[in-house]
mmCIF file of C-alpha atoms in Angstrom:
data_model
loop_
_atom_site.group_PDB
_atom_site.id
_atom_site.type_symbol
_atom_site.label_atom_id
_atom_site.label_comp_id
_atom_site.label_asym_id
_atom_site.label_seq_id
_atom_site.Cartn_x
_atom_site.Cartn_y
_atom_site.Cartn_z
ATOM 1 C CA MET A 124 17.465 -1.497 -2.628
ATOM 2 C CA ARG A 125 19.555 -1.479 0.480
ATOM 3 C CA ASN A 126 22.514 -3.782 0.977
ATOM 4 C CA ASN A 127 21.767 -4.625 4.614
ATOM 5 C CA PRO A 128 18.037 -4.542 5.325
ATOM 6 C CA HIS A 129 18.583 -4.835 9.092
ATOM 7 C CA MET A 130 21.080 -1.971 9.331
ATOM 8 C CA GLN A 131 18.623 0.704 10.450
ATOM 9 C CA SER A 132 16.873 0.439 13.778
ATOM 10 C CA ASP A 133 13.210 0.405 14.695
ATOM 11 C CA GLU A 134 13.748 3.923 16.041
ATOM 12 C CA SER A 135 14.841 5.205 12.632
ATOM 13 C CA PHE A 136 11.778 3.538 11.079
ATOM 14 C CA GLU A 137 9.458 5.164 13.634
ATOM 15 C CA SER A 138 11.063 8.565 13.135
ATOM 16 C CA ALA A 139 10.989 8.345 9.331
ATOM 17 C CA TYR A 140 7.424 6.990 9.403
ATOM 18 C CA ALA A 141 6.198 9.854 11.604
ATOM 19 C CA MET A 142 7.834 12.466 9.359
ATOM 20 C CA TRP A 143 6.522 10.794 6.193
ATOM 21 C CA MET A 144 2.958 10.584 7.534
ATOM 22 C CA GLU A 145 3.070 14.229 8.619
ATOM 23 C CA THR A 146 4.200 15.201 5.106
ATOM 24 C CA GLN A 147 1.399 13.070 3.616
ATOM 25 C CA ARG A 148 -1.199 14.826 5.808
ATOM 26 C CA LYS A 149 0.159 18.333 5.135
ATOM 27 C CA SER A 150 0.150 17.799 1.364
ATOM 28 C CA SER A 151 -3.435 16.510 1.283
ATOM 29 C CA ARG A 152 -6.892 18.041 1.440
ATOM 30 C CA GLY A 153 -10.510 17.009 1.544
ATOM 31 C CA GLU A 154 -11.372 13.340 1.918
ATOM 32 C CA ARG A 155 -7.764 12.182 1.597
ATOM 33 C CA LYS A 156 -6.712 14.467 4.460
ATOM 34 C CA ARG A 157 -9.580 13.169 6.591
ATOM 35 C CA ARG A 158 -8.620 9.569 5.847
ATOM 36 C CA LEU A 159 -4.962 10.204 6.695
ATOM 37 C CA THR A 160 -5.869 12.060 9.896
ATOM 38 C CA GLU A 161 -8.244 9.360 11.140
ATOM 39 C CA MET A 162 -6.140 6.497 9.833
ATOM 40 C CA SER A 163 -5.811 3.503 12.095
ATOM 41 C CA ASP A 164 -4.174 0.960 9.870
ATOM 42 C CA PRO A 165 -2.379 -1.914 11.613
ATOM 43 C CA ALA A 166 -1.912 -3.813 8.330
ATOM 44 C CA GLY A 167 -0.443 -0.737 6.659
ATOM 45 C CA LYS A 168 1.995 -0.061 9.468
ATOM 46 C CA LEU A 169 2.986 -3.732 9.448
ATOM 47 C CA PHE A 170 3.555 -3.596 5.663
ATOM 48 C CA LEU A 171 5.689 -0.485 6.008
ATOM 49 C CA ALA A 172 7.705 -1.753 8.997
ATOM 50 C CA GLN A 173 8.167 -5.390 7.968
ATOM 51 C CA VAL A 174 8.226 -5.233 4.160
ATOM 52 C CA TRP A 175 8.777 -1.763 2.686
ATOM 53 C CA TRP A 176 11.300 -0.337 5.173
ATOM 54 C CA PRO A 177 13.584 -3.404 5.300
ATOM 55 C CA SER A 178 13.592 -3.456 1.490
ATOM 56 C CA PHE A 179 14.252 0.223 0.815
ATOM 57 C CA GLY A 180 14.941 2.152 4.030
ATOM 58 C CA HIS A 181 12.953 5.204 2.880
ATOM 59 C CA PHE A 182 9.463 6.229 1.812
ATOM 60 C CA SER A 183 10.351 8.203 -1.351
ATOM 61 C CA GLY A 184 7.752 7.746 -4.059
ATOM 62 C CA LEU A 185 5.287 6.050 -1.712
ATOM 63 C CA VAL A 186 1.873 7.667 -1.227
ATOM 64 C CA ALA A 187 -0.623 6.784 1.505
ATOM 65 C CA GLU A 188 -4.351 6.921 0.709
ATOM 66 C CA CYS A 189 -3.615 7.714 -2.934
ATOM 67 C CA GLU A 190 -6.705 9.202 -4.567
ATOM 68 C CA VAL A 191 -7.682 7.904 -7.998
ATOM 69 C CA LYS A 192 -10.734 8.693 -10.079
ATOM 70 C CA ASP A 193 -12.946 5.695 -10.630
ATOM 71 C CA PHE A 194 -15.106 4.647 -13.547
ATOM 72 C CA LYS A 195 -18.170 6.207 -11.895
ATOM 73 C CA ASP A 196 -16.519 9.665 -11.800
ATOM 74 C CA GLY A 197 -15.989 9.345 -8.093
ATOM 75 C CA SER A 198 -12.850 8.870 -6.081
ATOM 76 C CA ARG A 199 -11.303 5.750 -4.660
ATOM 77 C CA TYR A 200 -8.405 5.581 -2.268
ATOM 78 C CA LEU A 201 -5.560 3.139 -2.578
ATOM 79 C CA PRO A 202 -3.992 2.237 0.762
ATOM 80 C CA TYR A 203 -0.458 2.710 -0.589
ATOM 81 C CA ALA A 204 0.826 3.515 -4.043
ATOM 82 C CA TYR A 205 4.312 3.785 -5.440
ATOM 83 C CA LEU A 206 4.445 6.321 -8.241
ATOM 84 C CA THR A 207 7.418 6.683 -10.534
ATOM 85 C CA GLU A 208 7.921 7.562 -14.164
ATOM 86 C CA GLY A 209 6.356 4.811 -16.214
ATOM 87 C CA TYR A 210 4.795 2.833 -13.347
ATOM 88 C CA LYS A 211 1.923 3.046 -10.910
ATOM 89 C CA ILE A 212 1.949 0.302 -8.281
ATOM 90 C CA CYS A 213 -0.907 -0.162 -5.840
ATOM 91 C CA PHE A 214 -0.438 -2.089 -2.591
ATOM 92 C CA GLU A 215 -3.610 -3.645 -1.210
ATOM 93 C CA LEU A 216 -3.389 -4.963 2.354
ATOM 94 C CA GLU A 217 -6.255 -7.113 3.467
ATOM 95 C CA ASP A 218 -7.312 -8.739 6.686
ATOM 96 C CA TYR A 219 -9.624 -11.682 6.099
ATOM 97 C CA GLY A 220 -11.455 -11.300 9.396
ATOM 98 C CA ASN A 221 -12.461 -7.667 9.068
ATOM 99 C CA HIS A 222 -12.561 -7.367 5.326
ATOM 100 C CA TRP A 223 -13.818 -10.292 3.278
ATOM 101 C CA ARG A 224 -15.965 -12.013 5.846
ATOM 102 C CA ASP A 225 -18.395 -9.106 6.073
ATOM 103 C CA PHE A 226 -18.687 -8.328 2.346
ATOM 104 C CA ASN A 227 -22.099 -8.652 0.753
ATOM 105 C CA ARG A 228 -22.457 -9.662 -2.900
ATOM 106 C CA TYR A 229 -22.529 -6.034 -4.126
ATOM 107 C CA GLN A 230 -19.377 -5.109 -2.176
ATOM 108 C CA PHE A 231 -17.589 -8.203 -3.413
ATOM 109 C CA ALA A 232 -18.456 -7.443 -7.059
ATOM 110 C CA ASP A 233 -17.516 -3.781 -6.603
ATOM 111 C CA HIS A 234 -14.148 -4.754 -5.123
ATOM 112 C CA LEU A 235 -13.367 -6.962 -8.115
ATOM 113 C CA MET A 236 -14.477 -4.291 -10.585
ATOM 114 C CA ARG A 237 -12.323 -1.716 -8.750
ATOM 115 C CA GLN A 238 -9.254 -3.879 -9.332
ATOM 116 C CA ASN A 239 -10.210 -4.473 -12.970
ATOM 117 C CA HIS A 240 -10.369 -0.730 -13.563
ATOM 118 C CA LEU A 241 -7.034 -0.145 -11.839
ATOM 119 C CA VAL A 242 -5.415 -2.741 -14.098
ATOM 120 C CA LYS A 243 -7.138 -1.282 -17.163
ATOM 121 C CA ASP A 244 -5.797 2.158 -16.204
ATOM 122 C CA GLY A 245 -2.237 0.849 -16.083
ATOM 123 C CA TRP A 246 -1.836 0.075 -12.387
ATOM 124 C CA ILE A 247 0.131 -2.900 -11.144
ATOM 125 C CA VAL A 248 -1.835 -4.255 -8.194
ATOM 126 C CA MET A 249 0.054 -6.092 -5.459
ATOM 127 C CA ARG A 250 -2.025 -7.742 -2.748
ATOM 128 C CA PHE A 251 -0.812 -8.904 0.638
ATOM 129 C CA SER A 252 -2.811 -10.518 3.405
ATOM 130 C CA TYR A 253 -2.375 -9.387 6.987
ATOM 131 C CA ASP A 254 -1.420 -12.961 7.872
ATOM 132 C CA ASP A 255 1.410 -12.977 5.305
ATOM 133 C CA LEU A 256 2.649 -9.584 6.491
ATOM 134 C CA GLN A 257 2.709 -10.859 10.054
ATOM 135 C CA GLU A 258 3.941 -14.423 9.550
ATOM 136 C CA SER A 259 5.839 -14.347 6.235
ATOM 137 C CA SER A 260 7.211 -10.821 5.949
ATOM 138 C CA ARG A 261 10.452 -12.067 4.379
ATOM 139 C CA ARG A 262 8.481 -13.725 1.575
ATOM 140 C CA CYS A 263 6.550 -10.470 1.054
ATOM 141 C CA GLN A 264 9.875 -8.589 0.866
ATOM 142 C CA GLN A 265 11.074 -11.055 -1.763
ATOM 143 C CA VAL A 266 7.959 -10.561 -3.891
ATOM 144 C CA LEU A 267 8.324 -6.785 -3.636
ATOM 145 C CA ASN A 268 12.039 -6.899 -4.474
ATOM 146 C CA GLN A 269 11.423 -9.253 -7.410
ATOM 147 C CA LEU A 270 8.797 -6.899 -8.824
ATOM 148 C CA PHE A 271 11.042 -3.862 -8.463
ATOM 149 C CA GLY A 272 13.944 -5.800 -9.970
ATOM 150 C CA ARG A 273 11.867 -6.945 -12.934
ATOM 151 C CA LEU A 274 10.714 -3.363 -13.529
ATOM 152 C CA ARG A 275 14.272 -2.089 -12.978
ATOM 153 C CA LEU A 276 13.148 0.203 -10.184
ATOM 154 C CA LEU A 277 15.437 0.987 -7.281
ATOM 155 C CA GLY A 278 12.729 1.812 -4.765
#
Protein backbone atom coordinates (compact mmCIF):
# COMPACT_ATOMS: atom_id res chain seq x y z
CA MET A 1 0.00 0.00 0.00
CA ARG A 2 1.23 3.45 -0.78
CA ASN A 3 2.39 5.86 1.90
CA ASN A 4 0.71 8.95 0.42
CA PRO A 5 -2.47 8.04 -1.45
CA HIS A 6 -2.80 11.55 -2.91
CA MET A 7 0.75 11.73 -4.27
CA GLN A 8 -0.07 10.75 -7.85
CA SER A 9 -2.23 12.97 -10.01
CA ASP A 10 -5.45 12.30 -11.86
CA GLU A 11 -3.37 12.41 -15.05
CA SER A 12 -1.21 9.50 -13.89
CA PHE A 13 -4.38 7.56 -13.01
CA GLU A 14 -5.89 8.23 -16.45
CA SER A 15 -2.67 7.23 -18.20
CA ALA A 16 -2.21 4.06 -16.14
CA TYR A 17 -5.90 3.19 -16.51
CA ALA A 18 -5.78 3.55 -20.31
CA MET A 19 -2.67 1.37 -20.55
CA TRP A 20 -4.11 -1.24 -18.17
CA MET A 21 -7.41 -1.44 -20.07
CA GLU A 22 -5.58 -1.77 -23.38
CA THR A 23 -3.53 -4.64 -21.92
CA GLN A 24 -6.74 -6.26 -20.61
CA ARG A 25 -8.34 -6.05 -24.08
CA LYS A 26 -5.25 -7.33 -25.92
CA SER A 27 -4.91 -10.34 -23.60
CA SER A 28 -8.56 -11.37 -23.96
CA ARG A 29 -10.65 -13.15 -26.55
CA GLY A 30 -14.23 -14.13 -27.21
CA GLU A 31 -16.95 -12.85 -24.90
CA ARG A 32 -14.50 -11.28 -22.45
CA LYS A 33 -12.90 -9.25 -25.25
CA ARG A 34 -16.33 -8.12 -26.44
CA ARG A 35 -17.30 -7.09 -22.91
CA LEU A 36 -14.07 -5.15 -22.41
CA THR A 37 -14.38 -3.46 -25.81
CA GLU A 38 -17.99 -2.39 -25.28
CA MET A 39 -17.53 -1.64 -21.60
CA SER A 40 -19.22 1.47 -20.30
CA ASP A 41 -18.82 1.13 -16.58
CA PRO A 42 -19.14 4.34 -14.55
CA ALA A 43 -19.20 2.42 -11.25
CA GLY A 44 -16.07 0.50 -12.21
CA LYS A 45 -14.16 3.60 -13.20
CA LEU A 46 -15.26 5.28 -9.98
CA PHE A 47 -14.08 2.25 -7.95
CA LEU A 48 -10.72 2.29 -9.70
CA ALA A 49 -10.22 6.07 -9.45
CA GLN A 50 -11.58 6.67 -5.95
CA VAL A 51 -10.81 3.41 -4.12
CA TRP A 52 -8.27 1.15 -5.84
CA TRP A 53 -5.83 3.75 -7.22
CA PRO A 54 -5.57 5.85 -4.03
CA SER A 55 -4.95 2.65 -2.07
CA PHE A 56 -2.35 1.03 -4.31
CA GLY A 57 -1.30 3.34 -7.15
CA HIS A 58 -1.15 0.49 -9.70
CA PHE A 59 -3.33 -2.16 -11.30
CA SER A 60 -1.02 -5.18 -10.88
CA GLY A 61 -2.97 -8.35 -10.17
CA LEU A 62 -6.31 -6.73 -11.00
CA VAL A 63 -8.38 -8.25 -13.81
CA ALA A 64 -11.39 -6.61 -15.48
CA GLU A 65 -14.28 -8.81 -16.62
CA CYS A 66 -12.64 -11.88 -15.11
CA GLU A 67 -14.15 -15.02 -16.63
CA VAL A 68 -15.07 -17.85 -14.27
CA LYS A 69 -16.85 -21.10 -15.01
CA ASP A 70 -20.18 -21.38 -13.28
CA PHE A 71 -22.04 -24.33 -11.83
CA LYS A 72 -24.05 -24.70 -15.05
CA ASP A 73 -20.86 -25.20 -17.13
CA GLY A 74 -21.22 -21.73 -18.55
CA SER A 75 -19.19 -18.62 -17.99
CA ARG A 76 -19.79 -15.69 -15.70
CA TYR A 77 -17.87 -12.46 -15.65
CA LEU A 78 -16.73 -10.73 -12.51
CA PRO A 79 -16.47 -6.96 -12.90
CA TYR A 80 -13.05 -6.87 -11.21
CA ALA A 81 -10.97 -9.57 -9.59
CA TYR A 82 -7.69 -9.47 -7.75
CA LEU A 83 -5.77 -12.69 -8.24
CA THR A 84 -2.72 -13.58 -6.21
CA GLU A 85 -1.23 -16.77 -4.86
CA GLY A 86 -3.64 -18.15 -2.31
CA TYR A 87 -6.46 -15.63 -2.83
CA LYS A 88 -9.15 -14.78 -5.34
CA ILE A 89 -11.02 -11.57 -4.54
CA CYS A 90 -14.05 -10.47 -6.52
CA PHE A 91 -15.23 -6.85 -6.49
CA GLU A 92 -18.92 -6.39 -7.22
CA LEU A 93 -20.03 -2.81 -7.91
CA GLU A 94 -23.74 -2.24 -7.93
CA ASP A 95 -26.02 0.64 -8.71
CA TYR A 96 -29.40 0.28 -7.03
CA GLY A 97 -31.27 2.21 -9.70
CA ASN A 98 -30.14 0.24 -12.73
CA HIS A 99 -29.44 -3.08 -11.11
CA TRP A 100 -31.68 -4.27 -8.30
CA ARG A 101 -34.81 -2.33 -9.10
CA ASP A 102 -35.34 -4.14 -12.40
CA PHE A 103 -34.54 -7.68 -11.23
CA ASN A 104 -37.29 -10.27 -11.50
CA ARG A 105 -37.50 -13.15 -9.01
CA TYR A 106 -35.44 -15.50 -11.22
CA GLN A 107 -32.66 -12.93 -11.70
CA PHE A 108 -32.59 -12.17 -8.00
CA ALA A 109 -32.30 -15.87 -7.08
CA ASP A 110 -29.66 -16.41 -9.77
CA HIS A 111 -27.62 -13.48 -8.46
CA LEU A 112 -27.63 -14.92 -4.94
CA MET A 113 -26.73 -18.40 -6.19
CA ARG A 114 -23.89 -16.91 -8.27
CA GLN A 115 -22.38 -15.41 -5.12
CA ASN A 116 -22.88 -18.66 -3.19
CA HIS A 117 -20.93 -20.56 -5.84
CA LEU A 118 -18.14 -17.98 -5.87
CA VAL A 119 -17.78 -18.33 -2.10
CA LYS A 120 -17.93 -22.13 -2.35
CA ASP A 121 -15.16 -22.01 -4.97
CA GLY A 122 -12.90 -20.03 -2.64
CA TRP A 123 -13.60 -16.47 -3.75
CA ILE A 124 -13.74 -13.58 -1.33
CA VAL A 125 -16.59 -11.38 -2.53
CA MET A 126 -16.45 -7.66 -1.76
CA ARG A 127 -19.50 -5.60 -2.66
CA PHE A 128 -19.68 -1.84 -3.01
CA SER A 129 -22.66 0.28 -3.93
CA TYR A 130 -22.30 3.08 -6.45
CA ASP A 131 -23.54 5.48 -3.77
CA ASP A 132 -20.76 4.44 -1.36
CA LEU A 133 -18.14 4.72 -4.10
CA GLN A 134 -19.36 8.22 -4.89
CA GLU A 135 -20.13 9.55 -1.41
CA SER A 136 -17.95 7.46 0.94
CA SER A 137 -14.90 6.51 -1.11
CA ARG A 138 -12.59 6.91 1.90
CA ARG A 139 -14.64 4.35 3.83
CA CYS A 140 -14.44 1.98 0.84
CA GLN A 141 -10.65 2.47 0.77
CA GLN A 142 -10.51 1.60 4.46
CA VAL A 143 -12.49 -1.61 3.95
CA LEU A 144 -10.23 -2.60 1.05
CA ASN A 145 -7.06 -1.79 3.00
CA GLN A 146 -8.32 -3.69 6.06
CA LEU A 147 -9.03 -6.76 3.94
CA PHE A 148 -5.62 -6.64 2.29
CA GLY A 149 -3.97 -6.08 5.66
CA ARG A 150 -5.80 -9.01 7.24
CA LEU A 151 -4.77 -11.24 4.33
CA ARG A 152 -1.23 -9.82 4.45
CA LEU A 153 -1.43 -8.71 0.83
CA LEU A 154 0.40 -5.63 -0.35
CA GLY A 155 -1.84 -4.86 -3.31
